[in-house]
Amino acid sequence: MKEKTVVSDIDRSLYDFRYEEDESEYFDSGLSKEIISAISDEKNDTEWMREFRLKALDIYSKTKMVEWGPSIEGLDVDNIVTYIRQRSRMNTDWSEVPDDIKDTFERLGIPQAERESLAGVGAQYDSELVYHNVRKEVAESGVVYTDLESAMHDEKYADMIREHFMKLVPPTDHKFAALHGAVWSGGSFVYVPKGVKLEIPLQSYFRLNAKGAGQFEHTLIILEEDSYLHFIEGCSAPKYYEAGLHAGCVELFVGKNATLRYSTIENWSKNMYNLNTKRAVVDEGGKIEWVSGSFGSHVSYLYPMSILNGKGASAEFTGITFAGEGQNLDTGAKIVHNAPDTSSYINTKSISKSGGISTFRSAVTVNSNAEGSKSAVNCESLMLDRISRSDTVPVMDIKTDKADIGHEAKIGRISDEAVFYLMSRGLDEESAKAMIVRGFADNVSKELPLEYAVEMNNLIGLEMKGSIG
Amino acid sequence: MANLLEIKDLSVSAEEKEILKGVSLTLSENETHVLMGPNGAGKSTLGSTIMGSPEYTVTKGKILFDGEDITELSADKRAKKGIFLSFQNPIEIPGITLSQFLRNAHEQVTGKHTKLWDFKKQLKAAMEVLDMDTSYAERDLNAGFSGGEKKKAEILQLLILKPKLAILDETDSGLDVDAVRTVSKGIDEYKRTTGGLLLVITHNTKILDALKVDKTHILADGAIAAEGGAELVGQVISEGFEKYTKKD
């Protein structure tokens, strides 16, 4: 009499369309000085950037492969096409974006989103930004939102970028940071001047279309004193037989008493290796708020890091990870308390089903100079069946007695009793399970931008769809 | 009066252990039945099995509802046919509000979409009967509710879903006198407005005071040991279950 739900694979039809990339130019796959120099030529890199790339390549070849997390054996970096030149240059007028690319983003709701609720939008297709636009009034307030390459050639920002680029995440950090340093392309540069509070968010959308390719966008955001910004990034890719690689890098500089909210919804196809590095440094009284949803990719390593460098600085991390069949998602957050009276709060939920593995890792360091600091870590996992896995690996390194530290972890399976309870009120098994999962995710989905919260809700519904027999 | 629920020679086991051993019961529309028995007799098992809990396996016999064999139906389909179980230990579902949940359940059970405004009105009226503060509607389902609040929330669901058969599994246990009175008021309201069939599983008489009991069944060691009218309740209370249980 027992009825079991067979949960089918997620319906990815929204993302799984793709266009032939025959007209774009591929660089040879694999890495060599020649290829790196060719990227520099193509991008008209400044001298320091040329050197930076080559040095990073050198570090890359000397650095050992990551071995402590989920297996990345299926990733053959030598066969990842590092740079695909788009046949069109970046546009600020949507009508000039090539039709197939335009169609891709229109299907994904961009630039519709821009018209409705955003202050500015950037869209990256494979390696290059194809579209970037900021509302006039936003630009007039002194806010800069452009692609990193253009900003680097603009004398107003050239020094600023050189001063900050890969200073938070140096190429020596790990092998994929080195790779990023060598082949990075595209991404965004945002500068918010002192006292400017942007009430509507800026959004970047990354789309990897070419097969067997890598995406290595670099996001650099600088917030001056007393400013506010909400930045949203979304990622997706269609599914190809060959594995893809995303090794982006995000560097965030949050000034005194400034607040940055950084929201991400990542829904890469399920054969992507998502090896992304994100880091923020926060000055006195400043605040970084991370909201992170991880749904896609085959393997993810993602642990946004917040370095609280100024007195009273704070960090909040809210994350949700959903690992389905064939997915091994290793996500979490790192916090470094490096000044007195700093505070951090980590709140994550992870869901695994159909044999998916989700691992939560957190590392909270409270340095001896961080007296009076507070940190609370709260992670909950929900496994939807007996073949899925969930682990939590919280690490705390507290170097002062004068800190208030709390940690709570809960791991559980979806309870048969709860499913029966809801079914006894008329909900079928699928809806009952979906309701429990939505409830579980509720305090995270509340933090997401509305359209993403709706998308997440639909995603959960789709994930739970299955045949009963 | 037409038979609504017929249980025929029902044997049930959980994890290989036989709990019910050939139980037969016939319950008619509009009646009120009481099921009593010592701890471990299988009362809750019977209630849960009628509702379709996957925890229990029917090894023999069948359950007919409205003349239809429902033995193999899942719980949601039974709910749609008009069966309701008030849980002894209602489950906490964080992240879903009582009102969201109940509206969803109401839609499922009735198969009709009710306008939010109309639904809220119904909900408010039912909450008034149960002396529940309306703020409970916006709280997560049973999460952090006290024992009494959980039981009131069960009766609230009963009032909104209006089933043809309501099984109340120890709804009165752990409640103080005032809470029992409130819950009884709710049950009375259900009876009065729907004329539904009640099957009350209980240990004591407090909850029965306000009800006109038609039939009493004593379940002991997984089988019906005695049946009678309302007078049997009083008899059990004064004499206990000893004479119904096996002497070792």
PDB file of C-alpha atoms in Angstrom, chain A residues 72-208:
ATOM      1  CA  ILE A  72      36.822  17.058 -10.599  1.00  0.00           C
ATOM      2  CA  GLU A  73      38.413  14.242 -12.541  1.00  0.00           C
ATOM      3  CA  GLY A  74      35.905  14.641 -15.349  1.00  0.00           C
ATOM      4  CA  LEU A  75      37.273  18.100 -16.002  1.00  0.00           C
ATOM      5  CA  ASP A  76      39.972  18.217 -18.637  1.00  0.00           C
ATOM      6  CA  VAL A  77      41.233  21.769 -18.538  1.00  0.00           C
ATOM      7  CA  ASP A  78      43.457  21.141 -21.541  1.00  0.00           C
ATOM      8  CA  ASN A  79      40.321  20.589 -23.548  1.00  0.00           C
ATOM      9  CA  ILE A  80      38.369  23.552 -22.292  1.00  0.00           C
ATOM     10  CA  VAL A  81      38.222  26.305 -24.839  1.00  0.00           C
ATOM     11  CA  THR A  82      39.274  29.274 -22.791  1.00  0.00           C
ATOM     12  CA  TYR A  83      38.241  32.140 -24.958  1.00  0.00           C
ATOM     13  CA  ILE A  84      35.567  32.517 -27.525  1.00  0.00           C
ATOM     14  CA  ARG A  85      35.476  35.794 -29.281  1.00  0.00           C
ATOM     15  CA  GLN A  86      32.041  37.048 -30.005  1.00  0.00           C
ATOM     16  CA  ARG A  87      31.373  38.291 -33.469  1.00  0.00           C
ATOM     17  CA  SER A  88      29.832  41.389 -32.035  1.00  0.00           C
ATOM     18  CA  ARG A  89      31.283  44.042 -29.825  1.00  0.00           C
ATOM     19  CA  MET A  90      29.591  45.130 -26.665  1.00  0.00           C
ATOM     20  CA  ASN A  91      26.417  47.094 -27.225  1.00  0.00           C
ATOM     21  CA  THR A  92      24.516  49.555 -25.156  1.00  0.00           C
ATOM     22  CA  ASP A  93      21.605  49.389 -27.534  1.00  0.00           C
ATOM     23  CA  TRP A  94      19.658  46.154 -27.274  1.00  0.00           C
ATOM     24  CA  SER A  95      18.595  46.290 -30.926  1.00  0.00           C
ATOM     25  CA  GLU A  96      22.214  45.948 -32.047  1.00  0.00           C
ATOM     26  CA  VAL A  97      22.785  42.667 -30.232  1.00  0.00           C
ATOM     27  CA  PRO A  98      22.810  39.769 -32.766  1.00  0.00           C
ATOM     28  CA  ASP A  99      19.404  38.119 -33.067  1.00  0.00           C
ATOM     29  CA  ASP A 100      20.191  34.649 -31.722  1.00  0.00           C
ATOM     30  CA  ILE A 101      21.969  36.065 -28.678  1.00  0.00           C
ATOM     31  CA  LYS A 102      19.174  38.541 -28.167  1.00  0.00           C
ATOM     32  CA  ASP A 103      16.650  35.746 -28.381  1.00  0.00           C
ATOM     33  CA  THR A 104      18.579  33.761 -25.766  1.00  0.00           C
ATOM     34  CA  PHE A 105      18.440  36.569 -23.260  1.00  0.00           C
ATOM     35  CA  GLU A 106      14.887  37.449 -24.081  1.00  0.00           C
ATOM     36  CA  ARG A 107      13.864  33.902 -23.307  1.00  0.00           C
ATOM     37  CA  LEU A 108      15.624  34.283 -19.993  1.00  0.00           C
ATOM     38  CA  GLY A 109      13.687  37.434 -19.248  1.00  0.00           C
ATOM     39  CA  ILE A 110      16.399  39.952 -19.979  1.00  0.00           C
ATOM     40  CA  PRO A 111      16.122  42.829 -20.789  1.00  0.00           C
ATOM     41  CA  GLN A 112      12.492  42.612 -19.752  1.00  0.00           C
ATOM     42  CA  ALA A 113      13.809  42.582 -16.199  1.00  0.00           C
ATOM     43  CA  GLU A 114      15.695  45.769 -16.911  1.00  0.00           C
ATOM     44  CA  ARG A 115      12.613  47.572 -18.098  1.00  0.00           C
ATOM     45  CA  GLU A 116      10.716  46.479 -15.046  1.00  0.00           C
ATOM     46  CA  SER A 117      12.852  46.573 -11.994  1.00  0.00           C
ATOM     47  CA  LEU A 118      16.516  47.178 -12.551  1.00  0.00           C
ATOM     48  CA  ALA A 119      18.790  50.152 -12.603  1.00  0.00           C
ATOM     49  CA  GLY A 120      21.115  48.523 -15.076  1.00  0.00           C
ATOM     50  CA  VAL A 121      21.765  45.264 -16.834  1.00  0.00           C
ATOM     51  CA  GLY A 122      24.795  43.461 -18.188  1.00  0.00           C
ATOM     52  CA  ALA A 123      24.616  40.316 -20.264  1.00  0.00           C
ATOM     53  CA  GLN A 124      27.584  38.124 -20.971  1.00  0.00           C
ATOM     54  CA  TYR A 125      27.430  35.498 -23.697  1.00  0.00           C
ATOM     55  CA  ASP A 126      30.295  33.052 -23.494  1.00  0.00           C
ATOM     56  CA  SER A 127      33.431  35.120 -22.980  1.00  0.00           C
ATOM     57  CA  GLU A 128      32.285  38.608 -23.762  1.00  0.00           C
ATOM     58  CA  LEU A 129      29.717  41.016 -22.578  1.00  0.00           C
ATOM     59  CA  VAL A 130      27.296  41.590 -25.409  1.00  0.00           C
ATOM     60  CA  TYR A 131      25.126  44.141 -23.736  1.00  0.00           C
ATOM     61  CA  HIS A 132      25.455  46.615 -20.968  1.00  0.00           C
ATOM     62  CA  ASN A 133      23.193  49.402 -20.032  1.00  0.00           C
ATOM     63  CA  VAL A 134      22.570  51.699 -17.112  1.00  0.00           C
ATOM     64  CA  ARG A 135      19.655  53.994 -16.573  1.00  0.00           C
ATOM     65  CA  LYS A 136      20.461  57.604 -17.242  1.00  0.00           C
ATOM     66  CA  GLU A 137      19.674  58.850 -13.757  1.00  0.00           C
ATOM     67  CA  VAL A 138      21.866  56.157 -12.255  1.00  0.00           C
ATOM     68  CA  ALA A 139      24.780  57.132 -14.457  1.00  0.00           C
ATOM     69  CA  GLU A 140      24.247  60.763 -13.522  1.00  0.00           C
ATOM     70  CA  SER A 141      24.662  59.974  -9.838  1.00  0.00           C
ATOM     71  CA  GLY A 142      28.240  58.975 -10.637  1.00  0.00           C
ATOM     72  CA  VAL A 143      27.637  55.235 -10.505  1.00  0.00           C
ATOM     73  CA  VAL A 144      29.772  53.339 -12.978  1.00  0.00           C
ATOM     74  CA  TYR A 145      28.530  50.022 -14.294  1.00  0.00           C
ATOM     75  CA  THR A 146      30.405  48.706 -17.259  1.00  0.00           C
ATOM     76  CA  ASP A 147      32.492  45.787 -18.424  1.00  0.00           C
ATOM     77  CA  LEU A 148      35.916  45.478 -16.883  1.00  0.00           C
ATOM     78  CA  GLU A 149      37.799  45.703 -20.193  1.00  0.00           C
ATOM     79  CA  SER A 150      36.302  49.068 -21.127  1.00  0.00           C
ATOM     80  CA  ALA A 151      36.869  50.434 -17.643  1.00  0.00           C
ATOM     81  CA  MET A 152      40.495  49.350 -17.755  1.00  0.00           C
ATOM     82  CA  HIS A 153      41.050  51.458 -20.841  1.00  0.00           C
ATOM     83  CA  ASP A 154      39.320  54.460 -19.356  1.00  0.00           C
ATOM     84  CA  GLU A 155      41.920  56.641 -17.687  1.00  0.00           C
ATOM     85  CA  LYS A 156      39.454  57.610 -14.938  1.00  0.00           C
ATOM     86  CA  TYR A 157      39.333  54.004 -13.666  1.00  0.00           C
ATOM     87  CA  ALA A 158      42.525  52.412 -14.964  1.00  0.00           C
ATOM     88  CA  ASP A 159      44.468  53.029 -11.758  1.00  0.00           C
ATOM     89  CA  MET A 160      41.582  52.030  -9.541  1.00  0.00           C
ATOM     90  CA  ILE A 161      41.286  48.710 -11.321  1.00  0.00           C
ATOM     91  CA  ARG A 162      44.992  48.053 -11.272  1.00  0.00           C
ATOM     92  CA  GLU A 163      44.983  48.769  -7.543  1.00  0.00           C
ATOM     93  CA  HIS A 164      42.159  46.304  -6.832  1.00  0.00           C
ATOM     94  CA  PHE A 165      42.248  43.630  -9.531  1.00  0.00           C
ATOM     95  CA  MET A 166      42.910  40.198  -8.008  1.00  0.00           C
ATOM     96  CA  LYS A 167      44.191  41.723  -4.807  1.00  0.00           C
ATOM     97  CA  LEU A 168      41.491  39.994  -2.743  1.00  0.00           C
ATOM     98  CA  VAL A 169      41.754  36.769  -4.675  1.00  0.00           C
ATOM     99  CA  PRO A 170      45.383  36.552  -5.830  1.00  0.00           C
ATOM    100  CA  PRO A 171      46.298  33.967  -8.488  1.00  0.00           C
ATOM    101  CA  THR A 172      48.310  32.183  -5.802  1.00  0.00           C
ATOM    102  CA  ASP A 173      45.096  31.436  -3.882  1.00  0.00           C
ATOM    103  CA  HIS A 174      44.380  28.156  -5.651  1.00  0.00           C
ATOM    104  CA  LYS A 175      44.790  26.558  -9.049  1.00  0.00           C
ATOM    105  CA  PHE A 176      41.565  27.898 -10.516  1.00  0.00           C
ATOM    106  CA  ALA A 177      42.262  31.415  -9.266  1.00  0.00           C
ATOM    107  CA  ALA A 178      45.523  31.192 -11.196  1.00  0.00           C
ATOM    108  CA  LEU A 179      43.663  29.915 -14.259  1.00  0.00           C
ATOM    109  CA  HIS A 180      41.223  32.779 -13.901  1.00  0.00           C
ATOM    110  CA  GLY A 181      44.084  35.289 -13.708  1.00  0.00           C
ATOM    111  CA  ALA A 182      45.488  33.950 -16.952  1.00  0.00           C
ATOM    112  CA  VAL A 183      42.350  33.705 -19.065  1.00  0.00           C
ATOM    113  CA  TRP A 184      39.726  35.948 -17.446  1.00  0.00           C
ATOM    114  CA  SER A 185      37.371  37.636 -19.842  1.00  0.00           C
ATOM    115  CA  GLY A 186      34.275  39.742 -19.452  1.00  0.00           C
ATOM    116  CA  GLY A 187      32.432  40.468 -16.255  1.00  0.00           C
ATOM    117  CA  SER A 188      31.491  43.722 -14.637  1.00  0.00           C
ATOM    118  CA  PHE A 189      32.997  46.737 -13.019  1.00  0.00           C
ATOM    119  CA  VAL A 190      30.825  48.703 -10.609  1.00  0.00           C
ATOM    120  CA  TYR A 191      31.797  51.832  -8.769  1.00  0.00           C
ATOM    121  CA  VAL A 192      29.435  53.559  -6.351  1.00  0.00           C
ATOM    122  CA  PRO A 193      30.633  56.965  -5.133  1.00  0.00           C
ATOM    123  CA  LYS A 194      30.474  58.208  -1.573  1.00  0.00           C
ATOM    124  CA  GLY A 195      26.979  58.648  -0.173  1.00  0.00           C
ATOM    125  CA  VAL A 196      25.147  57.266  -3.215  1.00  0.00           C
ATOM    126  CA  LYS A 197      22.444  54.783  -2.296  1.00  0.00           C
ATOM    127  CA  LEU A 198      21.058  52.892  -5.272  1.00  0.00           C
ATOM    128  CA  GLU A 199      17.528  51.863  -4.446  1.00  0.00           C
ATOM    129  CA  ILE A 200      17.040  49.559  -7.399  1.00  0.00           C
ATOM    130  CA  PRO A 201      19.413  46.697  -8.128  1.00  0.00           C
ATOM    131  CA  LEU A 202      21.944  46.231 -10.895  1.00  0.00           C
ATOM    132  CA  GLN A 203      21.987  42.878 -12.594  1.00  0.00           C
ATOM    133  CA  SER A 204      24.473  40.832 -14.589  1.00  0.00           C
ATOM    134  CA  TYR A 205      23.503  37.730 -16.429  1.00  0.00           C
ATOM    135  CA  PHE A 206      26.047  35.151 -17.542  1.00  0.00           C
ATOM    136  CA  ARG A 207      25.250  32.672 -20.212  1.00  0.00           C
ATOM    137  CA  LEU A 208      27.623  30.029 -21.465  1.00  0.00           C
TER     138      LEU A 208
END
